[in-house]
Structure formats: structure tokens, C-alpha cells
PDB file of C-alpha atoms and ligand atoms in Angstrom:
ATOM      1  CA  MET A 145      -5.695  -5.027   1.012  1.00  0.00           C
ATOM      2  CA  ARG A 146      -7.371  -7.655  -1.126  1.00  0.00           C
ATOM      3  CA  VAL A 147      -8.137  -6.645  -4.679  1.00  0.00           C
ATOM      4  CA  GLY A 148     -10.877  -8.409  -6.380  1.00  0.00           C
ATOM      5  CA  ARG A 149     -14.520  -8.257  -7.435  1.00  0.00           C
ATOM      6  CA  PRO A 150     -16.799  -7.049  -4.716  1.00  0.00           C
ATOM      7  CA  VAL A 151     -18.290  -9.965  -2.775  1.00  0.00           C
ATOM      8  CA  LYS A 152     -21.934 -10.501  -3.603  1.00  0.00           C
ATOM      9  CA  ALA A 153     -23.965 -11.095  -0.561  1.00  0.00           C
ATOM     10  CA  VAL A 154     -27.578 -11.307   0.196  1.00  0.00           C
ATOM     11  CA  PRO A 155     -28.787  -9.775   2.519  1.00  0.00           C
ATOM     12  CA  GLN A 156     -26.517  -6.874   3.167  1.00  0.00           C
ATOM     13  CA  PRO A 157     -27.240  -5.702   6.792  1.00  0.00           C
ATOM     14  CA  HIS A 158     -27.424  -2.080   7.720  1.00  0.00           C
ATOM     15  CA  CYS A 159     -25.563  -0.659  10.795  1.00  0.00           C
ATOM     16  CA  ASP A 160     -28.094  -0.010  13.642  1.00  0.00           C
ATOM     17  CA  TYR A 161     -26.039   2.937  14.733  1.00  0.00           C
ATOM     18  CA  CYS A 162     -25.638   5.125  11.696  1.00  0.00           C
ATOM     19  CA  GLY A 163     -27.930   3.406   9.168  1.00  0.00           C
ATOM     20  CA  ALA A 164     -25.136   2.805   6.677  1.00  0.00           C
ATOM     21  CA  ARG A 165     -24.749  -0.265   4.741  1.00  0.00           C
ATOM     22  CA  ALA A 166     -22.339  -2.642   6.382  1.00  0.00           C
ATOM     23  CA  GLN A 167     -19.399  -3.857   4.443  1.00  0.00           C
ATOM     24  CA  LEU A 168     -18.202  -7.572   4.386  1.00  0.00           C
ATOM     25  CA  ALA A 169     -14.749  -7.966   5.488  1.00  0.00           C
ATOM     26  CA  GLN A 170     -12.645 -11.111   5.244  1.00  0.00           C
ATOM     27  CA  PHE A 171      -9.458 -12.009   7.266  1.00  0.00           C
ATOM     28  CA  GLY A 172      -6.812  -9.832   5.739  1.00  0.00           C
ATOM     29  CA  ASP A 173      -8.869  -6.880   4.706  1.00  0.00           C
ATOM     30  CA  ALA A 174      -8.060  -3.548   6.224  1.00  0.00           C
ATOM     31  CA  ALA A 175     -11.482  -3.356   8.002  1.00  0.00           C
ATOM     32  CA  TYR A 176     -11.177  -6.866   9.456  1.00  0.00           C
ATOM     33  CA  PRO A 177     -11.506  -6.451  13.209  1.00  0.00           C
ATOM     34  CA  TYR A 178      -9.883  -9.605  14.539  1.00  0.00           C
ATOM     35  CA  ARG A 179      -6.170 -10.529  14.478  1.00  0.00           C
ATOM     36  CA  ASP A 180      -7.116 -14.129  13.693  1.00  0.00           C
ATOM     37  CA  ASP A 181      -9.273 -15.540  11.155  1.00  0.00           C
ATOM     38  CA  HIS A 182     -12.946 -15.786  12.530  1.00  0.00           C
ATOM     39  CA  GLY A 183     -14.696 -16.020   9.065  1.00  0.00           C
ATOM     40  CA  ALA A 184     -16.335 -13.286   7.200  1.00  0.00           C
ATOM     41  CA  VAL A 185     -17.551 -10.396   9.247  1.00  0.00           C
ATOM     42  CA  TRP A 186     -20.019  -7.509   8.479  1.00  0.00           C
ATOM     43  CA  THR A 187     -18.469  -4.273   9.592  1.00  0.00           C
ATOM     44  CA  CYS A 188     -19.292  -0.505   9.975  1.00  0.00           C
ATOM     45  CA  THR A 189     -15.744   1.119  10.422  1.00  0.00           C
ATOM     46  CA  PRO A 190     -17.030   4.607  11.632  1.00  0.00           C
ATOM     47  CA  CYS A 191     -19.082   2.980  14.421  1.00  0.00           C
ATOM     48  CA  GLY A 192     -16.562   0.291  15.349  1.00  0.00           C
ATOM     49  CA  ALA A 193     -19.422  -2.177  14.957  1.00  0.00           C
ATOM     50  CA  TRP A 194     -19.417  -5.706  13.475  1.00  0.00           C
ATOM     51  CA  ILE A 195     -21.054  -9.098  13.477  1.00  0.00           C
ATOM     52  CA  GLY A 196     -19.982 -12.453  12.175  1.00  0.00           C
ATOM     53  CA  VAL A 197     -21.817 -14.670   9.691  1.00  0.00           C
ATOM     54  CA  ARG A 198     -23.590 -17.828  10.090  1.00  0.00           C
ATOM     55  CA  PRO A 199     -21.315 -20.909   9.813  1.00  0.00           C
ATOM     56  CA  ARG A 200     -21.353 -22.388   6.506  1.00  0.00           C
ATOM     57  CA  SER A 201     -23.490 -19.640   5.117  1.00  0.00           C
ATOM     58  CA  LYS A 202     -23.088 -19.404   1.435  1.00  0.00           C
ATOM     59  CA  HIS A 203     -24.716 -15.962   1.413  1.00  0.00           C
ATOM     60  CA  ASN A 204     -22.784 -14.488   4.431  1.00  0.00           C
ATOM     61  CA  VAL A 205     -26.058 -14.176   6.349  1.00  0.00           C
ATOM     62  CA  PRO A 206     -25.247 -12.172   9.529  1.00  0.00           C
ATOM     63  CA  LEU A 207     -25.593 -13.898  12.850  1.00  0.00           C
ATOM     64  CA  GLY A 208     -27.554 -10.909  14.160  1.00  0.00           C
ATOM     65  CA  ARG A 209     -27.318  -7.134  14.400  1.00  0.00           C
ATOM     66  CA  LEU A 210     -24.036  -5.256  14.107  1.00  0.00           C
ATOM     67  CA  ALA A 211     -22.602  -4.829  17.585  1.00  0.00           C
ATOM     68  CA  ASN A 212     -20.337  -1.878  18.906  1.00  0.00           C
ATOM     69  CA  ALA A 213     -18.057  -2.260  21.845  1.00  0.00           C
ATOM     70  CA  PRO A 214     -20.794  -1.807  24.658  1.00  0.00           C
ATOM     71  CA  LEU A 215     -23.125  -4.256  22.964  1.00  0.00           C
ATOM     72  CA  ARG A 216     -20.243  -6.725  22.357  1.00  0.00           C
ATOM     73  CA  ASP A 217     -19.328  -6.501  26.096  1.00  0.00           C
ATOM     74  CA  ALA A 218     -22.986  -6.938  27.207  1.00  0.00           C
ATOM     75  CA  LYS A 219     -23.447  -9.983  24.928  1.00  0.00           C
ATOM     76  CA  SER A 220     -20.292 -11.554  26.366  1.00  0.00           C
ATOM     77  CA  ARG A 221     -21.372 -11.029  29.924  1.00  0.00           C
ATOM     78  CA  LEU A 222     -24.866 -12.521  29.183  1.00  0.00           C
ATOM     79  CA  HIS A 223     -23.026 -15.502  27.384  1.00  0.00           C
ATOM     80  CA  ASP A 224     -20.932 -16.007  30.457  1.00  0.00           C
ATOM     81  CA  MET A 225     -23.912 -15.957  32.746  1.00  0.00           C
ATOM     82  CA  LEU A 226     -26.008 -18.269  30.646  1.00  0.00           C
ATOM     83  CA  GLU A 227     -23.155 -20.675  29.897  1.00  0.00           C
ATOM     84  CA  PRO A 228     -23.514 -22.833  33.228  1.00  0.00           C
ATOM     85  CA  LEU A 229     -27.258 -23.121  32.669  1.00  0.00           C
ATOM     86  CA  ALA A 230     -26.621 -24.228  28.809  1.00  0.00           C
ATOM     87  CA  GLU A 231     -23.963 -26.792  30.060  1.00  0.00           C
ATOM     88  CA  ALA A 232     -26.292 -28.199  32.651  1.00  0.00           C
ATOM     89  CA  LYS A 233     -29.079 -28.394  30.059  1.00  0.00           C
ATOM     90  CA  THR A 234     -26.723 -30.161  27.729  1.00  0.00           C
ATOM     91  CA  ARG A 235     -25.969 -32.879  30.215  1.00  0.00           C
ATOM     92  CA  ARG A 236     -29.561 -33.133  31.489  1.00  0.00           C
ATOM     93  CA  ASP A 237     -31.232 -33.324  28.071  1.00  0.00           C
ATOM     94  CA  GLY A 238     -28.531 -34.700  25.911  1.00  0.00           C
ATOM     95  CA  ILE A 239     -28.831 -31.750  23.493  1.00  0.00           C
ATOM     96  CA  SER A 240     -25.905 -29.847  21.850  1.00  0.00           C
ATOM     97  CA  VAL A 241     -24.481 -26.829  23.588  1.00  0.00           C
ATOM     98  CA  PHE A 242     -25.482 -24.699  20.592  1.00  0.00           C
ATOM     99  CA  GLU A 243     -29.041 -25.792  21.007  1.00  0.00           C
ATOM    100  CA  ALA A 244     -28.981 -25.390  24.747  1.00  0.00           C
ATOM    101  CA  ARG A 245     -27.636 -21.786  24.311  1.00  0.00           C
ATOM    102  CA  ALA A 246     -30.286 -20.929  21.908  1.00  0.00           C
ATOM    103  CA  LYS A 247     -32.941 -22.283  24.356  1.00  0.00           C
ATOM    104  CA  ALA A 248     -31.474 -20.264  27.184  1.00  0.00           C
ATOM    105  CA  ILE A 249     -31.793 -17.095  25.196  1.00  0.00           C
ATOM    106  CA  ARG A 250     -35.368 -17.895  24.130  1.00  0.00           C
ATOM    107  CA  TRP A 251     -36.289 -18.538  27.738  1.00  0.00           C
ATOM    108  CA  VAL A 252     -35.017 -15.248  29.034  1.00  0.00           C
ATOM    109  CA  ALA A 253     -36.540 -13.341  26.059  1.00  0.00           C
ATOM    110  CA  ALA A 254     -39.857 -15.077  26.521  1.00  0.00           C
ATOM    111  CA  GLU A 255     -39.824 -14.351  30.305  1.00  0.00           C
ATOM    112  CA  LEU A 256     -39.093 -10.704  29.550  1.00  0.00           C
ATOM    113  CA  GLY A 257     -41.649 -10.448  26.651  1.00  0.00           C
ATOM    114  CA  PHE A 258     -39.337  -9.546  23.886  1.00  0.00           C
ATOM    115  CA  ASP A 259     -41.080  -9.399  20.539  1.00  0.00           C
ATOM    116  CA  PRO A 260     -40.072 -10.793  18.177  1.00  0.00           C
ATOM    117  CA  LEU A 261     -38.293 -13.648  20.091  1.00  0.00           C
ATOM    118  CA  PRO A 262     -34.597 -13.449  19.223  1.00  0.00           C
ATOM    119  CA  SER A 263     -33.193 -16.482  17.454  1.00  0.00           C
ATOM    120  CA  SER A 264     -29.826 -16.032  19.347  1.00  0.00           C
ATOM    121  CA  LEU A 265     -27.879 -13.884  21.562  1.00  0.00           C
ATOM    122  CA  HIS A 266     -26.664 -11.943  18.577  1.00  0.00           C
ATOM    123  CA  ALA A 267     -30.140 -10.629  17.810  1.00  0.00           C
ATOM    124  CA  LEU A 268     -30.426  -8.692  21.033  1.00  0.00           C
ATOM    125  CA  THR A 269     -30.116  -4.982  21.526  1.00  0.00           C
ATOM    126  CA  LEU A 270     -27.929  -3.468  24.214  1.00  0.00           C
ATOM    127  CA  ASP A 271     -31.009  -2.672  26.219  1.00  0.00           C
ATOM    128  CA  GLN A 272     -32.356  -6.128  25.822  1.00  0.00           C
ATOM    129  CA  CYS A 273     -29.061  -7.616  26.989  1.00  0.00           C
ATOM    130  CA  GLU A 274     -29.133  -5.376  29.992  1.00  0.00           C
ATOM    131  CA  GLN A 275     -32.663  -6.470  30.885  1.00  0.00           C
ATOM    132  CA  ALA A 276     -31.555 -10.249  30.423  1.00  0.00           C
ATOM    133  CA  LEU A 277     -28.575  -9.774  32.669  1.00  0.00           C
ATOM    134  CA  ARG A 278     -30.655  -8.318  35.439  1.00  0.00           C
ATOM    135  CA  TYR A 279     -33.321 -11.025  34.988  1.00  0.00           C
ATOM    136  CA  VAL A 280     -30.894 -14.025  35.066  1.00  0.00           C
ATOM    137  CA  GLU A 281     -28.964 -12.437  38.094  1.00  0.00           C
ATOM    138  CA  VAL A 282     -32.143 -12.035  40.119  1.00  0.00           C
ATOM    139  CA  TRP A 283     -33.312 -15.733  38.840  1.00  0.00           C
ATOM    140  CA  LYS A 284     -29.994 -17.177  39.899  1.00  0.00           C
ATOM    141  CA  ALA A 285     -30.128 -15.332  43.412  1.00  0.00           C
ATOM    142  CA  HIS A 286     -33.533 -16.698  44.054  1.00  0.00           C
ATOM    143  CA  ARG A 287     -32.769 -20.153  43.133  1.00  0.00           C
ATOM    144  CA  HIS A 288     -29.738 -20.375  45.298  1.00  0.00           C
ATOM    145  CA  SER A 289     -31.650 -18.857  48.240  1.00  0.00           C
ATOM    146  CA  GLY A 290     -34.581 -21.100  48.037  1.00  0.00           C
TER     147      GLY A 290
HETATM  148 ZN1   ZN B 356     -22.453   2.545  11.614  1.00  0.00          ZN
END
């Protein structure tokens, strides 16, 4: 356990599942969810939910909403499904893979009429992830058949 002054962080996100304030955990803290150092993470221990912070964020701005195991799983499936599209777009348009991933998420979200439009995969709810997975699956099937 690290001992020290509480980390000042703005904004402090809330856990979507229980409504409690998330706690910031660093590699080495008891609440830190990973075995390796993936940077600071906002966690809700009772819910088993967490989310990382934006790279180089001085204020530990969360990447999105806290995610429990089912949401983490859905996000990872959606990421895998969109990754070939993002990589193709990277080659075709000469943009970074990060930009291409963000564009892919915004494309699906716009097609499905999500409001507000998510800035990244990490902003999606479980329900939105599942809608997006179904949408991309159907879209890919049509594209390959036609
Ligand atoms: Zn919680």
C-alpha cells in the first residue's frame, strides 16, 4: 500500500453501477486491477469496475465510463471487430490508427443514432456496445456477400 497525500484529481468520475465516487489507483495500490503498470486507473472495487485515464492527462481525466467485466468484454469484442476496418482506413487515408479507431466508433454510433455521439469506445454503455456489435456484424456480412 502506498502512503501519501490523496491524489487531487479533476473530475472525479462516479461509478455507473452503484453511483459511488470512483477512486484513483496507481500501479502498486491494493485496488489496482492490473498486474502490470497501465497507468492510473479509476476504480470501484465493490463493482469490479474500472477505467483508465487519458494518456498524458495531468488531471487524470477518465477515458470514458467505468466498465465492469461484461462491459470490458463487449468493448474488447467491438474493438476486435472494428480493428481491421481501422487498419484499412489507416492505410487508405494515411491517418493514425488512433484517429481511424475514433472514426470507426463515430461511424457506428452515428449509424445507430447514439446521442450524444461517443468520443471513443470507452464512452459506450453495454447496451450500445451490443447494438454496435450486431450492426457491424450485419454490415460486414452484407459487404462480403455483395
Ligand atoms: Zn460501483
